[in-house]
CSV table of C-alpha atoms and ligand atoms in Angstrom, one decimal:
chain,number,residue,atom,x,y,z
A,1,MET,CA,0.1,0.2,0.0
A,2,SER,CA,1.7,3.3,-0.8
A,3,GLN,CA,1.4,6.0,1.8
A,4,SER,CA,2.2,9.4,2.4
A,5,LEU,CA,4.8,10.5,4.5
A,6,VAL,CA,3.9,14.1,5.5
A,7,GLY,CA,5.2,14.7,9.3
A,8,LEU,CA,6.0,12.2,11.9
A,9,ARG,CA,3.3,14.2,14.5
A,10,ASP,CA,0.6,11.3,13.5
A,11,VAL,CA,3.0,8.3,13.1
A,12,SER,CA,3.7,5.7,15.5
A,13,ALA,CA,6.3,4.3,17.0
A,14,ASP,CA,5.7,0.8,15.3
A,15,ARG,CA,6.0,2.8,11.7
A,16,ILE,CA,9.8,5.0,12.5
A,17,VAL,CA,11.4,2.0,14.4
A,18,SER,CA,10.3,0.2,10.5
A,19,LEU,CA,11.7,2.6,8.5
A,20,LEU,CA,14.4,2.8,10.6
A,21,ASP,CA,15.3,-0.9,10.3
A,22,ARG,CA,14.6,-1.0,6.9
A,23,ALA,CA,16.6,2.5,6.7
A,24,SER,CA,19.8,0.0,8.7
A,25,ALA,CA,19.5,-2.9,6.3
A,26,TYR,CA,19.4,-0.8,3.2
A,27,ARG,CA,23.1,0.7,4.7
A,28,GLY,CA,24.1,-3.0,5.4
A,29,ARG,CA,23.3,-4.4,1.5
A,30,ILE,CA,25.2,-1.0,0.2
A,31,ALA,CA,28.3,-1.8,2.6
A,32,ALA,CA,28.3,-5.2,1.4
A,33,GLY,CA,28.7,-4.2,-1.8
A,34,GLU,CA,25.6,-3.9,-3.3
A,35,ALA,CA,25.9,-0.1,-5.1
A,36,ARG,CA,21.6,-0.2,-6.4
A,37,LEU,CA,19.1,-2.0,-4.9
A,38,GLU,CA,16.8,-1.9,-7.9
A,39,LEU,CA,13.7,-2.1,-5.8
A,40,LEU,CA,12.7,0.8,-8.0
A,41,ARG,CA,13.2,0.1,-11.2
A,42,GLY,CA,11.0,1.4,-13.6
A,43,ARG,CA,9.4,3.7,-11.2
A,44,ALA,CA,9.9,7.8,-10.8
A,45,VAL,CA,10.3,10.0,-8.3
A,46,ALA,CA,9.7,13.9,-9.2
A,47,LEU,CA,11.6,16.3,-6.9
A,48,MET,CA,10.3,19.1,-6.4
A,49,PHE,CA,11.8,22.0,-4.2
A,50,PHE,CA,10.4,25.1,-4.0
A,51,GLU,CA,13.1,26.6,-1.5
A,52,ALA,CA,17.1,25.8,-1.1
A,53,SER,CA,18.4,22.6,-0.7
A,54,THR,CA,21.9,20.7,-0.5
A,55,ARG,CA,21.7,17.6,1.7
A,56,THR,CA,17.9,17.3,1.3
A,57,ARG,CA,18.0,17.3,-2.5
A,58,PHE,CA,21.0,15.5,-3.5
A,59,SER,CA,20.3,12.6,-0.5
A,60,PHE,CA,17.0,11.7,-1.7
A,61,GLU,CA,17.9,12.3,-5.6
A,62,MET,CA,21.4,10.0,-4.8
A,63,ALA,CA,18.2,7.3,-2.5
A,64,ALA,CA,16.4,7.6,-5.9
A,65,HIS,CA,19.2,6.2,-8.1
A,66,ARG,CA,20.5,3.5,-5.1
A,67,LEU,CA,16.9,1.9,-5.3
A,68,GLY,CA,17.0,1.9,-9.3
A,69,ALA,CA,14.4,4.4,-10.0
A,70,ASP,CA,14.3,7.3,-12.4
A,71,VAL,CA,14.5,10.7,-11.2
A,72,LEU,CA,11.9,13.6,-12.7
A,73,SER,CA,14.2,16.7,-11.4
A,74,PHE,CA,12.0,20.2,-11.1
A,75,SER,CA,13.3,23.8,-10.9
A,76,ALA,CA,10.7,26.3,-10.0
A,77,ALA,CA,12.7,29.5,-11.5
A,78,SER,CA,12.4,27.4,-15.7
A,79,SER,CA,8.9,25.4,-14.3
A,80,SER,CA,5.1,27.0,-15.9
A,81,THR,CA,4.8,28.0,-11.8
A,82,THR,CA,6.1,31.6,-13.6
A,83,LYS,CA,3.4,31.8,-16.4
A,84,GLY,CA,0.8,31.1,-13.6
A,85,GLU,CA,0.2,27.9,-13.3
A,86,THR,CA,-1.1,26.5,-9.3
A,87,LEU,CA,1.0,24.0,-7.2
A,88,LEU,CA,-1.5,21.6,-7.9
A,89,ASP,CA,-1.7,21.5,-11.4
A,90,THR,CA,1.8,21.2,-11.8
A,91,THR,CA,2.1,18.2,-8.9
A,92,ARG,CA,-1.0,16.6,-11.0
A,93,LEU,CA,0.7,16.7,-14.3
A,94,LEU,CA,3.8,14.9,-12.5
A,95,ALA,CA,1.5,12.1,-11.7
A,96,ALA,CA,-0.3,12.3,-15.2
A,97,VAL,CA,3.5,11.9,-16.6
A,98,GLY,CA,4.1,9.0,-15.0
A,99,ALA,CA,5.6,10.1,-11.4
A,100,ASP,CA,5.2,7.5,-8.4
A,101,ALA,CA,6.1,9.7,-5.6
A,102,VAL,CA,6.5,13.2,-5.2
A,103,VAL,CA,8.9,14.9,-2.9
A,104,ILE,CA,8.5,18.5,-1.8
A,105,ARG,CA,9.7,20.8,-0.2
A,106,HIS,CA,8.0,24.3,0.2
A,107,ALA,CA,7.8,27.5,2.2
A,108,ALA,CA,4.1,27.4,2.9
A,109,VAL,CA,3.1,25.3,6.1
A,110,GLY,CA,0.6,22.7,4.9
A,111,VAL,CA,1.3,22.0,1.3
A,112,PRO,CA,2.7,18.6,1.7
A,113,HIS,CA,-0.2,17.3,3.3
A,114,ARG,CA,-2.7,19.1,1.6
A,115,LEU,CA,-1.2,17.6,-1.7
A,116,SER,CA,-1.2,14.0,0.0
A,117,GLU,CA,-4.8,14.4,-0.2
A,118,LEU,CA,-5.4,15.6,-3.6
A,119,LEU,CA,-2.7,13.4,-5.5
A,120,PRO,CA,-3.6,9.9,-6.8
A,121,ILE,CA,0.9,9.2,-5.6
A,122,PRO,CA,2.5,9.2,-2.2
A,123,VAL,CA,4.0,12.8,-1.3
A,124,LEU,CA,7.0,13.0,1.0
A,125,ASN,CA,7.7,15.9,2.9
A,126,ALA,CA,11.6,17.6,2.4
A,127,GLY,CA,10.6,20.2,4.8
A,128,ASP,CA,7.3,22.6,4.6
A,129,GLY,CA,7.6,26.3,6.0
A,130,ILE,CA,8.2,26.1,10.2
A,131,ASN,CA,6.5,23.1,10.0
A,132,GLU,CA,8.1,19.5,10.0
A,133,HIS,CA,10.3,18.0,7.8
A,134,PRO,CA,10.7,14.4,8.7
A,135,THR,CA,13.3,12.8,6.6
A,136,GLN,CA,15.7,15.1,8.4
A,137,ALA,CA,14.1,13.5,11.8
A,138,LEU,CA,14.6,10.1,10.8
A,139,LEU,CA,17.8,10.2,9.7
A,140,ASP,CA,18.9,12.1,13.0
A,141,LEU,CA,16.8,9.2,15.2
A,142,LEU,CA,18.9,6.5,12.8
A,143,THR,CA,22.2,8.7,13.9
A,144,LEU,CA,20.8,8.7,17.3
A,145,ARG,CA,20.0,5.1,17.7
A,146,ASP,CA,23.7,4.1,16.1
A,147,HIS,CA,25.6,5.7,18.7
A,148,LEU,CA,23.2,5.4,21.5
A,149,GLY,CA,21.5,2.7,21.3
A,150,SER,CA,17.6,1.9,22.4
A,151,LEU,CA,16.5,5.9,22.7
A,152,ALA,CA,14.0,5.6,25.6
A,153,GLY,CA,15.3,6.9,28.4
A,154,ARG,CA,17.7,9.2,26.6
A,155,THR,CA,18.1,12.7,26.9
A,156,VAL,CA,18.1,15.1,23.9
A,157,ALA,CA,18.8,18.8,23.8
A,158,ILE,CA,17.4,20.7,21.1
A,159,VAL,CA,19.7,24.3,20.8
A,160,GLY,CA,18.9,27.4,19.1
A,161,ASP,CA,16.4,28.9,16.7
A,162,VAL,CA,13.4,26.7,18.0
A,163,ARG,CA,10.6,29.0,16.8
A,164,HIS,CA,11.6,28.9,13.2
A,165,SER,CA,12.8,24.9,12.8
A,166,ARG,CA,10.7,22.3,11.5
A,167,VAL,CA,13.8,19.7,12.3
A,168,ALA,CA,13.2,20.7,16.0
A,169,ARG,CA,9.6,20.3,15.8
A,170,SER,CA,9.9,16.6,13.8
A,171,ASN,CA,12.6,16.0,16.1
A,172,VAL,CA,10.6,16.4,19.3
A,173,PHE,CA,7.8,14.5,18.1
A,174,GLY,CA,10.3,11.1,16.6
A,175,LEU,CA,11.9,11.4,20.4
A,176,ARG,CA,8.7,11.2,22.0
A,177,ALA,CA,7.5,8.4,20.3
A,178,LEU,CA,10.1,6.3,20.9
A,179,GLY,CA,10.3,7.3,24.8
A,180,ALA,CA,13.4,10.0,24.7
A,181,ARG,CA,13.0,13.0,26.7
A,182,VAL,CA,13.6,16.5,24.9
A,183,LEU,CA,15.2,19.3,26.4
A,184,VAL,CA,15.0,22.4,24.5
A,185,ALA,CA,16.6,26.0,24.8
A,186,GLY,CA,17.0,29.0,22.5
A,187,PRO,CA,16.9,32.6,23.0
A,188,GLY,CA,13.4,34.1,24.3
A,189,THR,CA,12.3,35.4,21.0
A,190,LEU,CA,13.6,32.3,18.7
A,191,CYS,CA,12.6,29.7,22.0
A,192,PRO,CA,8.4,29.4,21.3
A,193,ALA,CA,5.9,28.8,24.6
A,194,GLY,CA,4.2,26.1,24.7
A,195,LEU,CA,7.0,23.5,23.9
A,196,GLU,CA,5.5,21.4,27.0
A,197,HIS,CA,2.9,20.0,24.9
A,198,LEU,CA,4.3,19.3,22.6
A,199,GLY,CA,6.4,16.8,24.9
A,200,ALA,CA,9.5,18.8,25.2
A,201,GLU,CA,10.7,20.4,28.5
A,202,PRO,CA,12.0,24.3,28.2
A,203,ARG,CA,15.2,24.9,29.8
A,204,ARG,CA,16.8,28.9,30.0
A,205,SER,CA,20.0,28.5,28.3
A,206,LEU,CA,23.2,25.8,26.9
A,207,ASP,CA,24.9,25.6,30.1
A,208,ASP,CA,21.3,24.3,31.6
A,209,VAL,CA,21.4,21.5,29.5
A,210,LEU,CA,25.1,20.1,28.6
A,211,ASP,CA,25.4,17.8,32.3
A,212,GLU,CA,22.0,16.1,31.4
A,213,ALA,CA,22.1,15.6,27.2
A,214,ASP,CA,23.3,12.2,25.8
A,215,ALA,CA,23.0,14.2,22.7
A,216,VAL,CA,23.2,17.8,21.7
A,217,MET,CA,21.4,19.4,18.8
A,218,MET,CA,22.7,22.5,17.3
A,219,LEU,CA,20.4,24.7,14.7
A,220,ARG,CA,20.9,27.6,12.9
A,221,ILE,CA,19.4,30.6,13.5
A,222,GLN,CA,16.6,31.0,10.2
A,223,ARG,CA,17.5,34.4,9.0
A,224,GLU,CA,15.2,33.9,6.3
A,225,ARG,CA,12.4,33.5,8.2
A,226,LEU,CA,13.1,36.2,10.6
A,227,GLY,CA,11.2,39.3,9.1
A,228,GLY,CA,12.1,42.0,11.1
A,229,ALA,CA,12.6,40.5,14.4
A,230,ILE,CA,15.2,41.7,16.8
A,231,LEU,CA,18.3,39.5,17.3
A,232,PRO,CA,21.6,39.0,19.1
A,233,SER,CA,24.9,39.5,16.6
A,234,ALA,CA,26.6,37.1,15.8
A,235,GLU,CA,28.9,37.5,18.8
A,236,GLU,CA,26.7,37.7,20.9
A,237,TYR,CA,24.9,34.5,20.0
A,238,ARG,CA,28.0,32.4,19.7
A,239,ARG,CA,28.7,33.9,23.2
A,240,TYR,CA,25.7,32.8,25.1
A,241,TRP,CA,24.4,30.0,22.7
A,242,GLY,CA,27.3,28.6,20.6
A,243,LEU,CA,29.1,24.8,21.6
A,244,ASP,CA,32.8,25.7,22.0
A,245,GLU,CA,35.2,23.4,23.1
A,246,ARG,CA,35.2,24.3,26.7
A,247,ARG,CA,31.0,23.8,26.8
A,248,ALA,CA,31.6,20.7,24.6
A,249,ALA,CA,34.0,19.4,28.0
A,250,ARG,CA,30.9,19.5,29.9
A,251,LEU,CA,28.9,16.9,27.8
A,252,ARG,CA,28.6,13.2,29.0
A,253,PRO,CA,31.3,10.7,28.5
A,254,GLY,CA,29.9,9.2,25.1
A,255,ALA,CA,27.5,12.3,24.1
A,256,VAL,CA,27.0,13.1,20.5
A,257,VAL,CA,26.6,16.5,19.1
A,258,MET,CA,24.3,17.2,15.8
A,259,HIS,CA,23.6,19.6,13.8
A,260,PRO,CA,21.1,18.8,10.6
A,261,ALA,CA,23.4,21.6,8.7
A,262,PRO,CA,24.1,24.2,7.2
A,263,MET,CA,26.6,25.1,9.8
A,264,ASN,CA,27.4,28.5,10.7
A,265,ARG,CA,30.7,27.4,11.9
A,266,GLY,CA,32.2,30.1,14.4
A,267,VAL,CA,28.5,30.9,15.8
A,268,GLU,CA,26.3,28.3,17.0
A,269,ILE,CA,29.1,25.7,16.9
A,270,ALA,CA,33.0,26.3,17.1
A,271,ASP,CA,34.9,24.6,14.2
A,272,GLU,CA,36.9,22.1,16.8
A,273,VAL,CA,33.9,20.6,17.8
A,274,ALA,CA,32.0,20.4,14.5
A,275,ASP,CA,34.9,19.0,13.4
A,276,GLY,CA,35.9,17.3,16.9
A,277,PRO,CA,35.2,13.3,18.2
A,278,SER,CA,32.1,13.8,19.5
A,279,SER,CA,30.6,15.4,16.6
A,280,VAL,CA,28.2,12.9,14.3
A,281,ILE,CA,27.3,15.7,12.0
A,282,PHE,CA,28.4,14.0,8.5
A,283,ALA,CA,27.5,10.7,9.7
A,284,GLN,CA,23.9,12.5,10.1
A,285,MET,CA,24.4,13.6,6.2
A,286,GLU,CA,25.1,10.2,5.2
A,287,ASN,CA,22.3,8.4,6.9
A,288,GLY,CA,19.9,10.8,5.2
A,289,VAL,CA,20.9,8.4,1.8
A,290,TYR,CA,19.5,5.4,3.7
A,291,VAL,CA,16.2,7.0,5.8
A,292,ARG,CA,14.9,8.5,2.1
A,293,MET,CA,15.5,5.4,0.6
A,294,ALA,CA,13.6,3.6,3.3
A,295,ALA,CA,11.0,6.4,3.0
A,296,LEU,CA,10.9,5.8,-1.0
A,297,ALA,CA,10.7,2.6,-0.9
A,298,ALA,CA,7.8,2.4,2.1
A,299,SER,CA,5.8,5.3,0.1
A,300,VAL,CA,5.4,3.2,-3.3
A,301,GLY,CA,4.0,0.3,-1.0
A,302,VAL,CA,7.7,-1.9,-1.7
A,303,ASP,CA,7.6,-4.5,1.4
A,304,ARG,CA,11.6,-5.2,1.5
B,1,LIG,N1,19.4,20.0,6.5
B,1,LIG,C1,18.8,20.2,5.6
B,1,LIG,O1,17.1,19.9,5.2
B,1,LIG,O2,19.7,21.0,4.4
B,1,LIG,P1,19.1,21.6,3.1
B,1,LIG,O3,19.0,22.8,3.4
B,1,LIG,O4,20.8,21.6,2.8
B,1,LIG,O5,18.4,20.4,2.7
């Protein structure tokens, strides 16, 4: 059965674990020398990115190639959306010409969800505004599981611009579903009230989470979503909210440092930490391919 993936808010722990197990299995097969698994041979995946992306776009594209699928790449700037064609008509066209799944990133909250109700093919959310980024959270969960084992009872701190972070929201849903405790901390203007309702525990500062966390997920300030909001300077931000070597030394033994990237090196994370022994940031990026393979194959109903 085909199934969209538009967010983790209502996704069960069983479905999350099944996707992570599938991603691990695909990773094992590729490590054993199978360059292409051919599970989606003859299928086509449409990639529609209406916002900038490096990691998500490349890893979805690589995931599709690894599964043997064809990739239909869409460029908003050179498409007929510039002539006024609606998003729904554009995506209907992709289904009409033979796409078996559509991956979409859009600035407007809810676009993937609405399309999933209207299209005859599954929709995978590659990030919708400040709402959700489910495959990023899945790759984070896989990376955490690789390093910490079971996430039940573990503590993960998410630090920075939580207000504008779809990564934070999807991670809160996914981590809570798997039984982890989630601490969130950020500057007052960048940390919304009401996070308790999502199951997260607010903290006042980065320094307040370091001793407790099994993992610290640093977020960049999403300047592109800030409008006229008043912000600390980069130097002030680094001083109060930056994870530098001195602060990283306070982490528990075995704790890992994460970042969804792109990173603002020298602001929310120091070079020495991003490239240091506790960092799993590039493992996160690699896991993005396996998780997106799992999400694509599951979405079109391939059950192995
Ligand atoms: N982490 C993430 O979504 O990166 P991109 O914006 O480069 O896709």
